[in-house]
């Protein structure tokens, strides 16, 4: 009896959220095409920043800005060196460094016009020397920045992690959108992925059995997005191993990167602890995976 006291309310909560996300799907489908302003956060000039710059330039259709917030030990000559990297486009903007870097970046993001179909994508490069989740979180400005920006309406966070410096830039990017259901959150992520204008974009559903796969295909036909759907077998609902295998099929090409665009439901208060566990699991799984870029597209559930 004690267990049922919290299990049944939890089930009702998830059913309610599922109904709301499903009901909002038509509105997403009917909304305008996504517009996107891109901001590249430059902390240092390294291999991760070079790849992040390449990606930001690849997806920028409206505007691209590069910003740097000085910090103790920062490179005092970073602006002219960045100018040499880019031939002056974009120029590196140096923000006031008298406070927290997070505050300075947030103020820049707030100043960019946003709306229902207009996003700001903040591209955050991260260079790692070893596979360590502890070193990826503790004391890193980028970790706090990503976590805080995801709570901002209309803000997409793209993480460009790189393990070591192989000195090689990719030549093409293939977008993969893992979908667990056809609802407003997944459709918004698909809509965003399509707006990037990259030549190869597809949705992937990991199915436990054929009955589950057929049900998803039926749903998919009701909400046409113009993006191909692939169904991949995932025994025991283990998404991690089949997703890694799928992405490695892309990155086996040394000139390719896989861009994983993940839907994330953003809720307020303590309810946020109940959501996005799948997205968090996948981001931890892929953080040190070579040539994988991680993009989080939040859907604000109000």
Tab-separated table of C-alpha atoms in Angstrom:
chain	number	residue	atom	x	y	z
A	1	UNK	CA	0.000	0.000	0.000
A	2	UNK	CA	2.841	2.353	0.808
A	3	UNK	CA	4.362	1.901	-2.667
A	4	UNK	CA	1.053	2.573	-4.443
A	5	UNK	CA	0.752	5.883	-2.598
A	6	UNK	CA	3.466	7.386	-4.795
A	7	UNK	CA	3.476	5.089	-7.852
A	8	UNK	CA	-0.080	5.874	-8.973
A	9	UNK	CA	0.274	9.696	-8.664
A	10	UNK	CA	3.530	9.399	-10.634
A	11	UNK	CA	1.767	7.475	-13.385
A	12	UNK	CA	-1.009	10.064	-13.502
A	13	UNK	CA	1.589	12.812	-13.785
A	14	UNK	CA	3.331	11.172	-16.752
A	15	UNK	CA	0.008	10.415	-18.464
A	16	UNK	CA	-1.042	14.035	-18.023
A	17	UNK	CA	2.221	15.376	-19.437
A	18	UNK	CA	1.975	12.923	-22.326
A	19	UNK	CA	-1.536	14.125	-23.188
A	20	UNK	CA	-0.456	17.764	-23.086
A	21	UNK	CA	2.552	17.123	-25.331
A	22	UNK	CA	0.359	15.186	-27.758
A	23	UNK	CA	-2.311	17.902	-27.806
A	24	UNK	CA	0.266	20.604	-28.565
A	25	UNK	CA	1.734	18.663	-31.496
A	26	UNK	CA	-0.680	20.143	-34.073
A	27	UNK	CA	0.242	23.652	-32.990
A	28	UNK	CA	3.926	22.926	-33.539
A	29	UNK	CA	3.195	21.436	-36.952
A	30	UNK	CA	1.263	24.572	-37.934
A	31	UNK	CA	3.872	27.050	-36.673
A	32	UNK	CA	6.184	29.066	-38.893
A	33	UNK	CA	9.528	27.782	-40.069
A	34	UNK	CA	12.243	28.147	-37.458
A	35	UNK	CA	14.644	31.092	-37.669
A	36	UNK	CA	17.948	30.808	-35.891
A	37	UNK	CA	20.583	33.239	-34.586
A	38	UNK	CA	23.886	31.597	-33.695
A	39	UNK	CA	26.237	32.640	-30.886
A	40	UNK	CA	29.633	30.962	-30.496
A	41	UNK	CA	31.040	31.040	-26.970
A	42	UNK	CA	34.833	31.273	-27.188
A	43	UNK	CA	36.736	30.543	-23.990
A	44	UNK	CA	40.044	29.471	-25.551
A	45	UNK	CA	41.425	28.881	-29.016
A	46	UNK	CA	41.839	25.125	-29.240
A	47	UNK	CA	40.729	22.135	-31.323
A	48	UNK	CA	37.227	22.119	-29.847
A	49	UNK	CA	36.750	25.835	-30.586
A	50	UNK	CA	37.961	25.362	-34.159
A	51	UNK	CA	35.410	22.571	-34.722
A	52	UNK	CA	32.681	24.589	-32.989
A	53	UNK	CA	33.459	27.527	-35.287
A	54	UNK	CA	33.197	25.246	-38.326
A	55	UNK	CA	29.815	23.977	-37.123
A	56	UNK	CA	28.500	27.448	-36.229
A	57	UNK	CA	29.428	28.695	-39.697
A	58	UNK	CA	27.767	25.633	-41.263
A	59	UNK	CA	24.379	26.258	-39.617
A	60	UNK	CA	24.342	30.058	-39.570
A	61	UNK	CA	21.773	31.405	-42.035
A	62	UNK	CA	20.858	34.702	-40.335
A	63	UNK	CA	23.609	35.924	-38.064
A	64	UNK	CA	26.675	34.543	-36.326
A	65	UNK	CA	28.368	36.203	-33.380
A	66	UNK	CA	31.447	35.054	-31.468
A	67	UNK	CA	31.812	36.214	-27.867
A	68	UNK	CA	34.523	35.931	-25.231
A	69	UNK	CA	34.410	36.809	-21.533
A	70	UNK	CA	37.867	37.470	-20.021
A	71	UNK	CA	38.795	35.400	-16.973
A	72	UNK	CA	41.937	35.017	-14.851
A	73	UNK	CA	44.567	33.416	-17.050
A	74	UNK	CA	42.714	34.122	-20.307
A	75	UNK	CA	44.702	34.717	-23.486
A	76	UNK	CA	45.182	38.520	-23.782
A	77	UNK	CA	45.782	38.163	-27.529
A	78	UNK	CA	42.737	36.043	-28.249
A	79	UNK	CA	40.971	38.662	-30.397
A	80	UNK	CA	43.699	39.103	-33.073
A	81	UNK	CA	44.380	35.356	-33.113
A	82	UNK	CA	40.674	34.664	-33.649
A	83	UNK	CA	40.668	37.305	-36.415
A	84	UNK	CA	43.421	35.310	-38.123
A	85	UNK	CA	41.304	32.145	-37.829
A	86	UNK	CA	38.237	33.706	-39.435
A	87	UNK	CA	39.674	36.392	-41.732
A	88	UNK	CA	37.618	38.837	-39.694
A	89	UNK	CA	34.183	37.217	-40.114
A	90	UNK	CA	32.945	36.968	-37.493
A	91	UNK	CA	35.000	39.216	-35.299
A	92	UNK	CA	35.414	38.180	-31.683
A	93	UNK	CA	33.425	40.397	-29.315
A	94	UNK	CA	35.004	40.849	-25.885
A	95	UNK	CA	32.316	41.174	-23.221
A	96	UNK	CA	32.845	42.905	-19.867
A	97	UNK	CA	34.736	40.524	-17.607
A	98	UNK	CA	34.060	42.182	-14.257
A	99	UNK	CA	31.392	39.663	-13.206
A	100	UNK	CA	30.489	36.034	-13.774
A	101	UNK	CA	30.956	34.829	-17.387
A	102	UNK	CA	27.523	33.216	-17.163
A	103	UNK	CA	25.864	36.575	-16.420
A	104	UNK	CA	27.606	38.275	-19.357
A	105	UNK	CA	26.562	35.528	-21.792
A	106	UNK	CA	22.976	35.519	-20.509
A	107	UNK	CA	22.684	39.271	-21.005
A	108	UNK	CA	23.815	38.884	-24.622
A	109	UNK	CA	21.300	36.096	-25.236
A	110	UNK	CA	18.486	38.112	-23.631
A	111	UNK	CA	19.235	41.011	-25.979
A	112	UNK	CA	18.606	38.915	-29.116
A	113	UNK	CA	14.954	38.968	-30.298
A	114	UNK	CA	13.252	35.617	-29.765
A	115	UNK	CA	9.814	34.220	-30.403
A	116	UNK	CA	7.773	31.069	-30.885
A	117	UNK	CA	9.708	30.113	-34.018
A	118	UNK	CA	12.880	32.131	-33.542
A	119	UNK	CA	15.737	30.544	-31.650
A	120	UNK	CA	19.133	31.525	-30.367
A	121	UNK	CA	21.627	28.670	-30.650
A	122	UNK	CA	24.582	28.964	-28.286
A	123	UNK	CA	27.478	26.795	-29.466
A	124	UNK	CA	29.781	25.759	-26.611
A	125	UNK	CA	33.122	24.060	-27.376
A	126	UNK	CA	34.729	21.821	-24.739
A	127	UNK	CA	38.165	20.253	-25.003
A	128	UNK	CA	38.772	17.256	-22.723
A	129	UNK	CA	42.103	15.592	-22.014
A	130	UNK	CA	40.584	12.418	-20.579
A	131	UNK	CA	37.279	10.585	-20.271
A	132	UNK	CA	36.134	11.852	-16.891
A	133	UNK	CA	32.613	13.000	-16.040
A	134	UNK	CA	34.002	14.554	-12.870
A	135	UNK	CA	36.452	16.780	-14.732
A	136	UNK	CA	33.709	17.604	-17.265
A	137	UNK	CA	31.539	19.135	-14.541
A	138	UNK	CA	33.596	20.389	-11.613
A	139	UNK	CA	35.028	23.865	-11.996
A	140	UNK	CA	34.024	24.248	-15.635
A	141	UNK	CA	32.305	27.459	-16.669
A	142	UNK	CA	30.929	25.658	-19.710
A	143	UNK	CA	29.006	23.120	-17.587
A	144	UNK	CA	27.229	25.853	-15.600
A	145	UNK	CA	26.598	27.795	-18.802
A	146	UNK	CA	24.949	24.878	-20.606
A	147	UNK	CA	22.790	23.975	-17.622
A	148	UNK	CA	21.567	27.551	-17.126
A	149	UNK	CA	20.935	28.304	-20.798
A	150	UNK	CA	18.632	25.303	-21.162
A	151	UNK	CA	16.154	27.050	-18.863
A	152	UNK	CA	15.962	30.048	-21.205
A	153	UNK	CA	12.913	29.991	-23.528
A	154	UNK	CA	13.886	29.924	-27.177
A	155	UNK	CA	17.518	29.008	-26.469
A	156	UNK	CA	19.126	25.905	-27.969
A	157	UNK	CA	22.412	24.663	-26.520
A	158	UNK	CA	24.903	22.926	-28.807
A	159	UNK	CA	27.820	21.205	-27.110
A	160	UNK	CA	30.892	20.501	-29.249
A	161	UNK	CA	33.003	18.197	-27.069
A	162	UNK	CA	36.403	17.027	-28.264
A	163	UNK	CA	38.711	14.520	-26.640
A	164	UNK	CA	42.294	15.509	-27.366
A	165	UNK	CA	43.513	17.414	-30.404
A	166	UNK	CA	43.505	15.452	-33.642
A	167	UNK	CA	43.806	18.638	-35.688
A	168	UNK	CA	41.276	17.432	-38.266
A	169	UNK	CA	38.157	19.384	-39.213
A	170	UNK	CA	35.092	17.541	-40.512
A	171	UNK	CA	33.757	18.153	-44.005
A	172	UNK	CA	30.141	17.116	-43.531
A	173	UNK	CA	27.581	16.801	-40.754
A	174	UNK	CA	24.714	14.309	-40.539
A	175	UNK	CA	21.847	15.167	-38.202
A	176	UNK	CA	20.181	12.460	-36.112
A	177	UNK	CA	17.051	13.158	-34.036
A	178	UNK	CA	16.283	10.334	-31.564
A	179	UNK	CA	12.508	10.297	-31.015
A	180	UNK	CA	10.711	8.358	-28.307
A	181	UNK	CA	7.205	9.488	-29.343
A	182	UNK	CA	5.477	11.783	-31.797
A	183	UNK	CA	4.557	14.808	-29.699
A	184	UNK	CA	5.170	18.540	-29.457
A	185	UNK	CA	8.688	18.192	-28.002
A	186	UNK	CA	9.930	15.790	-30.675
A	187	UNK	CA	8.259	17.753	-33.493
A	188	UNK	CA	9.883	20.971	-32.277
A	189	UNK	CA	13.293	19.252	-32.295
A	190	UNK	CA	12.628	17.920	-35.803
A	191	UNK	CA	11.533	21.355	-36.967
A	192	UNK	CA	14.716	22.851	-35.536
A	193	UNK	CA	16.885	20.117	-37.095
A	194	UNK	CA	15.358	20.797	-40.506
A	195	UNK	CA	16.087	24.523	-40.154
A	196	UNK	CA	19.834	23.862	-39.888
A	197	UNK	CA	19.910	23.274	-43.629
A	198	UNK	CA	22.374	20.385	-43.425
A	199	UNK	CA	22.058	17.945	-46.296
A	200	UNK	CA	21.510	14.759	-44.275
A	201	UNK	CA	18.850	14.809	-41.550
A	202	UNK	CA	16.839	11.882	-40.240
A	203	UNK	CA	14.794	10.790	-37.250
A	204	UNK	CA	15.549	7.503	-35.502
A	205	UNK	CA	13.197	5.489	-33.318
A	206	UNK	CA	14.501	2.613	-31.221
A	207	UNK	CA	11.772	-0.020	-31.000
A	208	UNK	CA	11.465	-2.894	-28.563
A	209	UNK	CA	9.286	-4.952	-30.937
A	210	UNK	CA	7.501	-4.755	-34.300
A	211	UNK	CA	4.143	-3.835	-32.776
A	212	UNK	CA	5.706	-0.809	-31.098
A	213	UNK	CA	7.440	0.131	-34.356
A	214	UNK	CA	4.195	-0.059	-36.360
A	215	UNK	CA	2.391	2.161	-33.842
A	216	UNK	CA	5.119	4.803	-34.136
A	217	UNK	CA	5.033	4.646	-37.949
A	218	UNK	CA	1.262	5.234	-37.867
A	219	UNK	CA	1.792	8.291	-35.668
A	220	UNK	CA	4.594	9.518	-37.919
A	221	UNK	CA	2.298	9.532	-40.965
A	222	UNK	CA	-0.174	11.779	-39.119
A	223	UNK	CA	2.467	14.457	-38.488
A	224	UNK	CA	4.498	14.815	-41.698
A	225	UNK	CA	7.736	16.748	-41.185
A	226	UNK	CA	9.491	15.965	-44.433
A	227	UNK	CA	12.259	14.115	-42.576
A	228	UNK	CA	12.856	10.390	-43.124
A	229	UNK	CA	12.275	8.036	-40.199
A	230	UNK	CA	14.421	5.007	-39.461
A	231	UNK	CA	13.321	2.331	-36.989
A	232	UNK	CA	16.125	0.476	-35.228
A	233	UNK	CA	15.684	-2.618	-33.066
A	234	UNK	CA	16.466	-2.037	-29.391
A	235	UNK	CA	16.008	-5.120	-27.220
A	236	UNK	CA	14.889	-4.599	-23.626
A	237	UNK	CA	14.404	-0.860	-24.392
A	238	UNK	CA	18.150	-0.295	-24.164
A	239	UNK	CA	18.650	2.763	-26.371
A	240	UNK	CA	22.319	3.345	-25.522
A	241	UNK	CA	24.039	0.491	-27.369
A	242	UNK	CA	21.999	0.711	-30.597
A	243	UNK	CA	22.370	4.512	-30.686
A	244	UNK	CA	26.141	4.249	-30.324
A	245	UNK	CA	26.234	1.654	-33.092
A	246	UNK	CA	24.093	3.869	-35.342
A	247	UNK	CA	26.260	6.946	-34.777
A	248	UNK	CA	29.483	5.015	-35.326
A	249	UNK	CA	28.123	4.024	-38.706
A	250	UNK	CA	28.215	7.754	-39.528
A	251	UNK	CA	31.516	8.646	-37.865
A	252	UNK	CA	33.289	5.691	-39.458
A	253	UNK	CA	33.795	8.229	-42.217
A	254	UNK	CA	36.735	10.267	-40.850
A	255	UNK	CA	35.385	13.416	-42.548
A	256	UNK	CA	31.926	13.210	-40.942
A	257	UNK	CA	30.416	14.286	-37.645
A	258	UNK	CA	27.079	13.168	-36.218
A	259	UNK	CA	24.894	15.947	-34.832
A	260	UNK	CA	22.468	14.495	-32.284
A	261	UNK	CA	19.473	16.821	-31.826
A	262	UNK	CA	17.659	15.873	-28.621
A	263	UNK	CA	14.190	17.033	-27.561
A	264	UNK	CA	14.055	18.117	-23.915
A	265	UNK	CA	10.896	18.924	-21.988
A	266	UNK	CA	11.423	21.873	-19.633
A	267	UNK	CA	9.126	22.068	-16.621
A	268	UNK	CA	9.260	24.242	-13.531
A	269	UNK	CA	9.742	23.438	-9.866
A	270	UNK	CA	10.321	19.937	-8.514
A	271	UNK	CA	8.658	18.341	-11.572
A	272	UNK	CA	11.871	18.930	-13.516
A	273	UNK	CA	13.435	16.032	-11.572
A	274	UNK	CA	10.947	13.670	-13.240
A	275	UNK	CA	11.752	14.577	-16.829
A	276	UNK	CA	14.595	14.333	-19.343
A	277	UNK	CA	16.291	11.397	-17.657
A	278	UNK	CA	16.599	9.810	-21.109
A	279	UNK	CA	18.192	12.949	-22.568
A	280	UNK	CA	20.615	13.224	-19.647
A	281	UNK	CA	21.571	9.565	-19.989
A	282	UNK	CA	22.237	9.973	-23.713
A	283	UNK	CA	24.278	13.153	-23.212
A	284	UNK	CA	26.483	11.448	-20.616
A	285	UNK	CA	26.839	8.449	-22.923
A	286	UNK	CA	27.880	10.557	-25.915
A	287	UNK	CA	29.991	13.225	-24.218
A	288	UNK	CA	33.318	11.551	-25.035
A	289	UNK	CA	32.210	9.800	-28.223
A	290	UNK	CA	34.504	10.965	-31.052
A	291	UNK	CA	32.983	13.328	-33.639
A	292	UNK	CA	29.570	13.619	-32.035
A	293	UNK	CA	27.985	17.058	-31.503
A	294	UNK	CA	25.149	17.319	-28.969
A	295	UNK	CA	22.271	19.746	-29.440
A	296	UNK	CA	19.484	20.166	-26.863
A	297	UNK	CA	16.203	21.677	-28.083
A	298	UNK	CA	14.033	22.590	-25.082
A	299	UNK	CA	10.243	22.565	-25.211
A	300	UNK	CA	8.769	24.721	-22.472
A	301	UNK	CA	5.773	22.917	-20.986
A	302	UNK	CA	3.631	25.613	-19.385
